[in-house]
Short mmCIF file of C-alpha atoms and ligand atoms in Angstrom, two decimals:
data_model
loop_
_atom_site.label_atom_id
_atom_site.label_comp_id
_atom_site.label_asym_id
_atom_site.label_seq_id
_atom_site.Cartn_x
_atom_site.Cartn_y
_atom_site.Cartn_z
CA MET A 1 137.94 33.53 37.58
CA LEU A 2 134.75 34.32 39.37
CA SER A 3 133.54 37.98 38.33
CA PHE A 4 133.49 40.20 41.26
CA THR A 5 133.28 44.44 42.02
CA GLU A 6 136.03 46.50 43.29
CA ARG A 7 135.68 49.92 45.52
CA GLY A 8 137.67 51.62 47.97
CA ARG A 9 140.95 51.95 49.16
CA GLY A 10 141.95 50.20 52.34
CA PRO A 11 141.96 46.64 54.17
CA ALA A 12 140.82 44.66 52.17
CA LEU A 13 137.00 43.88 53.27
CA VAL A 14 135.21 40.61 50.80
CA PHE A 15 131.62 40.22 50.76
CA LEU A 16 130.22 36.81 49.83
CA HIS A 17 126.44 36.71 48.40
CA ALA A 18 123.39 34.75 49.47
CA TYR A 19 121.40 32.20 47.85
CA PRO A 20 120.14 32.74 45.04
CA LEU A 21 120.75 36.41 45.03
CA ASP A 22 124.40 38.08 43.78
CA SER A 23 126.59 40.62 44.50
CA SER A 24 124.71 43.44 44.18
CA MET A 25 122.84 42.78 47.57
CA TRP A 26 126.21 44.74 48.75
CA ARG A 27 125.27 48.07 47.45
CA GLY A 28 124.56 49.46 50.53
CA GLN A 29 128.03 48.11 52.60
CA ILE A 30 130.17 49.12 49.13
CA GLU A 31 128.48 52.65 49.93
CA PHE A 32 129.67 52.74 52.74
CA PHE A 33 132.80 50.82 53.71
CA SER A 34 134.56 52.00 50.56
CA SER A 35 135.07 55.30 52.65
CA ARG A 36 137.56 52.63 54.88
CA TYR A 37 138.18 49.94 53.24
CA ARG A 38 138.88 48.15 49.70
CA VAL A 39 135.61 46.46 49.13
CA ILE A 40 135.64 43.30 47.18
CA THR A 41 132.81 41.62 46.17
CA PRO A 42 132.32 37.78 44.07
CA ASP A 43 130.14 36.59 42.15
CA ILE A 44 129.72 32.88 43.77
CA LEU A 45 129.71 30.43 40.33
CA GLY A 46 126.65 31.18 37.95
CA PHE A 47 125.34 33.96 39.80
CA GLY A 48 125.80 37.64 38.27
CA GLY A 49 128.55 37.74 36.56
CA SER A 50 130.22 34.55 37.70
CA GLN A 51 129.08 32.59 34.00
CA PRO A 52 128.19 30.12 32.33
CA ALA A 53 127.40 27.66 35.62
CA ARG A 54 128.65 24.52 36.48
CA PRO A 55 128.79 22.02 39.48
CA TRP A 56 130.59 23.18 42.63
CA THR A 57 131.56 22.11 46.48
CA MET A 58 131.62 24.83 49.45
CA SER A 59 135.65 23.88 49.42
CA GLN A 60 135.83 24.79 45.51
CA MET A 61 134.65 27.97 45.90
CA GLY A 62 136.93 28.72 48.49
CA ASP A 63 139.82 27.78 45.56
CA GLU A 64 137.88 29.64 43.46
CA LEU A 65 137.88 32.74 46.56
CA GLY A 66 142.10 32.13 46.93
CA THR A 67 142.28 32.24 43.43
CA LEU A 68 140.39 35.63 43.52
CA LEU A 69 142.49 37.05 46.16
CA ASP A 70 145.71 35.49 44.75
CA HIS A 71 144.99 37.64 41.21
CA VAL A 72 144.05 41.15 42.68
CA GLY A 73 147.32 40.70 44.87
CA ILE A 74 145.56 40.18 48.30
CA GLU A 75 147.27 38.35 50.94
CA ARG A 76 145.01 38.64 53.75
CA CYS A 77 141.00 40.16 53.91
CA ILE A 78 138.46 40.56 56.05
CA LEU A 79 135.73 37.85 54.87
CA ALA A 80 132.35 38.58 55.49
CA GLY A 81 129.58 35.38 53.97
CA LEU A 82 126.26 36.06 54.65
CA SER A 83 123.95 33.02 54.75
CA MET A 84 125.22 30.90 51.56
CA GLY A 85 127.98 33.11 51.81
CA GLY A 86 129.09 32.08 54.98
CA TYR A 87 128.71 28.19 54.43
CA ILE A 88 132.04 28.87 52.02
CA SER A 89 133.62 31.83 54.06
CA LEU A 90 133.74 29.41 57.86
CA PRO A 91 135.17 26.30 56.02
CA PHE A 92 138.07 28.71 53.85
CA SER A 93 138.66 30.51 56.74
CA LEU A 94 139.19 27.65 58.68
CA SER A 95 141.66 25.67 55.60
CA ASN A 96 143.14 29.39 55.38
CA PRO A 97 144.06 30.78 59.04
CA ASP A 98 146.99 33.31 56.91
CA ARG A 99 144.46 34.70 54.28
CA VAL A 100 141.62 36.15 57.11
CA GLU A 101 142.10 38.33 59.65
CA ARG A 102 138.68 38.54 60.57
CA LEU A 103 135.36 36.91 59.64
CA VAL A 104 131.98 37.92 60.15
CA LEU A 105 129.34 35.22 59.84
CA ALA A 106 126.04 36.51 58.92
CA HIS A 107 122.63 34.57 58.97
CA THR A 108 124.70 31.40 58.14
CA ARG A 109 125.08 27.54 59.69
CA ALA A 110 128.15 25.60 60.43
CA ARG A 111 126.67 22.17 60.79
CA ALA A 112 125.58 20.12 57.64
CA ASP A 113 122.09 20.34 56.38
CA LEU A 114 119.29 17.98 58.63
CA GLU A 115 117.80 15.01 56.63
CA ALA A 116 114.66 16.78 56.17
CA GLU A 117 116.46 19.90 54.78
CA ARG A 118 118.30 17.59 52.11
CA THR A 119 114.97 16.46 51.26
CA ALA A 120 113.49 19.76 50.89
CA ARG A 121 116.98 20.78 48.84
CA ASN A 122 116.08 17.69 46.73
CA ALA A 123 112.09 19.13 46.11
CA MET A 124 113.72 22.25 44.95
CA ILE A 125 116.27 21.27 42.00
CA GLU A 126 113.37 18.88 41.09
CA GLU A 127 110.89 22.32 40.48
CA LEU A 128 113.48 23.89 39.51
CA LYS A 129 114.06 21.18 36.82
CA LYS A 130 110.91 21.72 36.24
CA ALA A 131 109.29 25.17 35.51
CA GLY A 132 112.21 26.76 35.96
CA THR A 133 112.73 29.81 38.79
CA ALA A 134 109.21 30.70 37.42
CA THR A 135 108.00 29.58 41.04
CA LEU A 136 111.47 30.29 43.02
CA PRO A 137 110.76 33.68 44.08
CA GLU A 138 107.27 33.53 45.85
CA LYS A 139 109.02 30.30 47.97
CA MET A 140 112.28 32.14 48.67
CA LEU A 141 110.82 35.43 49.32
CA PRO A 142 109.34 34.38 52.88
CA ARG A 143 111.95 32.72 54.08
CA LEU A 144 114.94 35.68 52.98
CA LEU A 145 112.44 38.78 54.18
CA GLY A 146 110.89 39.71 57.41
CA PRO A 147 107.76 41.10 57.82
CA ASP A 148 108.95 44.42 58.07
CA ALA A 149 110.73 44.30 55.24
CA GLY A 150 110.14 47.88 52.80
CA GLU A 151 108.78 47.29 49.39
CA ASP A 152 111.86 48.57 47.45
CA VAL A 153 114.16 45.78 49.12
CA ARG A 154 111.35 43.27 48.41
CA SER A 155 111.37 44.10 44.61
CA PHE A 156 115.04 44.47 44.41
CA VAL A 157 115.14 40.64 45.80
CA ARG A 158 112.38 39.34 43.68
CA SER A 159 114.36 41.25 40.41
CA SER A 160 117.43 39.31 41.76
CA ILE A 161 116.24 36.37 42.00
CA GLU A 162 114.36 36.30 39.01
CA ARG A 163 117.77 37.57 37.18
CA THR A 164 119.03 33.72 38.15
CA THR A 165 119.21 30.90 35.86
CA PRO A 166 118.41 27.56 37.03
CA GLU A 167 120.98 25.86 36.25
CA ALA A 168 123.18 28.21 38.82
CA ASP A 169 120.48 27.52 40.68
CA MET A 170 120.48 23.89 41.12
CA PHE A 171 124.15 23.73 40.92
CA ALA A 172 124.09 26.20 44.21
CA VAL A 173 121.06 24.49 46.28
CA ALA A 174 122.85 20.89 45.65
CA ALA A 175 126.59 22.63 47.13
CA MET A 176 124.24 23.39 50.01
CA ARG A 177 122.70 20.43 50.63
CA ASP A 178 126.19 18.55 50.08
CA ARG A 179 128.10 20.98 52.50
CA SER A 180 130.17 19.38 55.23
CA ASP A 181 129.04 20.23 58.94
CA GLN A 182 131.90 22.37 60.76
CA THR A 183 130.77 22.88 64.02
CA GLU A 184 133.51 20.84 65.09
CA ARG A 185 135.96 23.03 63.93
CA LEU A 186 134.58 26.00 65.10
CA SER A 187 136.92 26.01 68.58
CA SER A 188 139.57 25.84 66.22
CA LEU A 189 138.99 28.80 64.46
CA ARG A 190 141.57 31.50 64.95
CA CYS A 191 140.68 34.86 63.73
CA PRO A 192 137.90 37.39 66.37
CA THR A 193 134.55 36.52 64.64
CA LEU A 194 131.18 38.42 64.24
CA VAL A 195 128.26 36.04 64.19
CA ILE A 196 124.93 38.63 62.89
CA ALA A 197 121.53 36.77 63.48
CA GLY A 198 118.10 38.54 62.34
CA SER A 199 115.47 38.48 65.33
CA GLY A 200 113.10 37.38 62.57
CA ASP A 201 114.86 35.28 60.14
CA ALA A 202 112.59 32.58 58.83
CA ILE A 203 115.86 30.36 57.78
CA LEU A 204 117.74 30.42 61.65
CA LYS A 205 116.82 30.13 65.45
CA VAL A 206 118.43 33.28 67.03
CA GLU A 207 119.50 30.48 69.82
CA ASP A 208 121.50 28.43 67.23
CA CYS A 209 123.40 31.71 65.77
CA ARG A 210 124.43 32.85 69.79
CA ALA A 211 125.48 29.13 70.17
CA MET A 212 127.65 29.70 66.89
CA ALA A 213 129.73 32.20 68.29
CA GLU A 214 129.57 30.76 71.72
CA ALA A 215 131.35 28.18 70.34
CA VAL A 216 134.17 30.59 68.38
CA PRO A 217 136.76 31.53 70.90
CA GLN A 218 137.35 35.19 69.75
CA GLY A 219 133.47 34.67 69.14
CA GLU A 220 130.77 37.69 69.54
CA PHE A 221 127.18 37.60 68.53
CA VAL A 222 125.01 40.85 67.50
CA VAL A 223 121.32 40.39 66.59
CA ILE A 224 119.65 43.12 64.39
CA PRO A 225 116.50 43.68 65.78
CA GLN A 226 112.77 43.46 63.12
CA THR A 227 115.22 41.85 60.32
CA GLY A 228 114.44 38.32 58.60
CA HIS A 229 117.78 36.61 56.68
CA LEU A 230 118.96 39.26 55.07
CA SER A 231 118.99 41.93 57.35
CA ASN A 232 122.06 43.85 55.63
CA LEU A 233 119.60 44.52 52.93
CA GLU A 234 116.74 45.16 55.23
CA ASP A 235 118.37 47.08 57.95
CA PRO A 236 121.44 48.41 56.09
CA ALA A 237 122.30 51.22 59.11
CA ASN A 238 121.89 48.95 61.56
CA PHE A 239 124.08 45.99 59.76
CA ASN A 240 126.84 48.17 59.28
CA ARG A 241 127.23 49.81 62.18
CA ALA A 242 127.50 46.38 64.01
CA VAL A 243 129.79 45.15 61.31
CA ASP A 244 131.54 48.91 61.86
CA ASP A 245 131.58 47.85 66.13
CA PHE A 246 133.28 45.06 65.40
CA LEU A 247 136.13 46.26 62.61
CA ARG A 248 137.35 49.89 64.02
CA ARG A 249 137.27 47.56 67.84
CA PHE A 250 140.13 45.34 66.14
CA ASP A 251 141.53 48.08 63.93
CA SER A 252 142.37 50.24 67.28
CA LYS A 253 144.40 47.58 68.33
C1 MLT B 301 120.69 31.43 51.45
O1 MLT B 301 120.45 32.37 51.87
O2 MLT B 301 122.54 31.81 51.02
C2 MLT B 301 120.11 30.13 50.99
O3 MLT B 301 119.50 30.54 51.66
C3 MLT B 301 120.24 29.65 52.93
C4 MLT B 301 120.16 27.95 52.99
O4 MLT B 301 118.45 27.31 52.36
O5 MLT B 301 120.70 27.09 53.64
#
């Protein structure tokens, strides 16, 4: 089963992390939300405590998430996935509408990789085979963090990347490359969904994130200014406020 951390009491709030990080990227959210929620942060297979690495697909990782929820006795949760975490959270929510009461999709997309993106994934896998993780921080840091990210965040993300193994990275890159397109399914997403974008995200365009929110019947959209792809780490106060506003609105209904 996936390794996870758990803190707080209340409705279950599950955060799924980005590539190539682990559940520790949610440090600022665990601190903030555990006063009102039961915050669960799983490590995706091969990352953090979820060892050993082995190949996986988005739908298998959704099954792993379901097993974890069963194990901790959670029937329904609020699910928040960032980037790769969103690639897992979206199909999981569509296939398990009774288990997800609200969804947060941060810095992620519904569509599959384009051909050029698949080619880049294959090049990354080759590089990981040849050089291990040696060049990964240099490749990923400019993609993940905006120019305004502070030094502490930069070194936190660097050391998270350095902790990963080439196997875990290769399997995650292959899972992202092979993920299926969810765009057509967005209109059947039943739960209220908050889509979060970063104004300086090097991986995703703000307009594409907005379009994804607009395709969801109960979709909402927020842009976190002056952040890149990891707004939860780059500007935890604004990220937490956006999620908190969304959650409180429905808590009071
Ligand atoms: C992530 O942040 O999870 C990944 O970098 C997203 C991606 O490469 O598509």
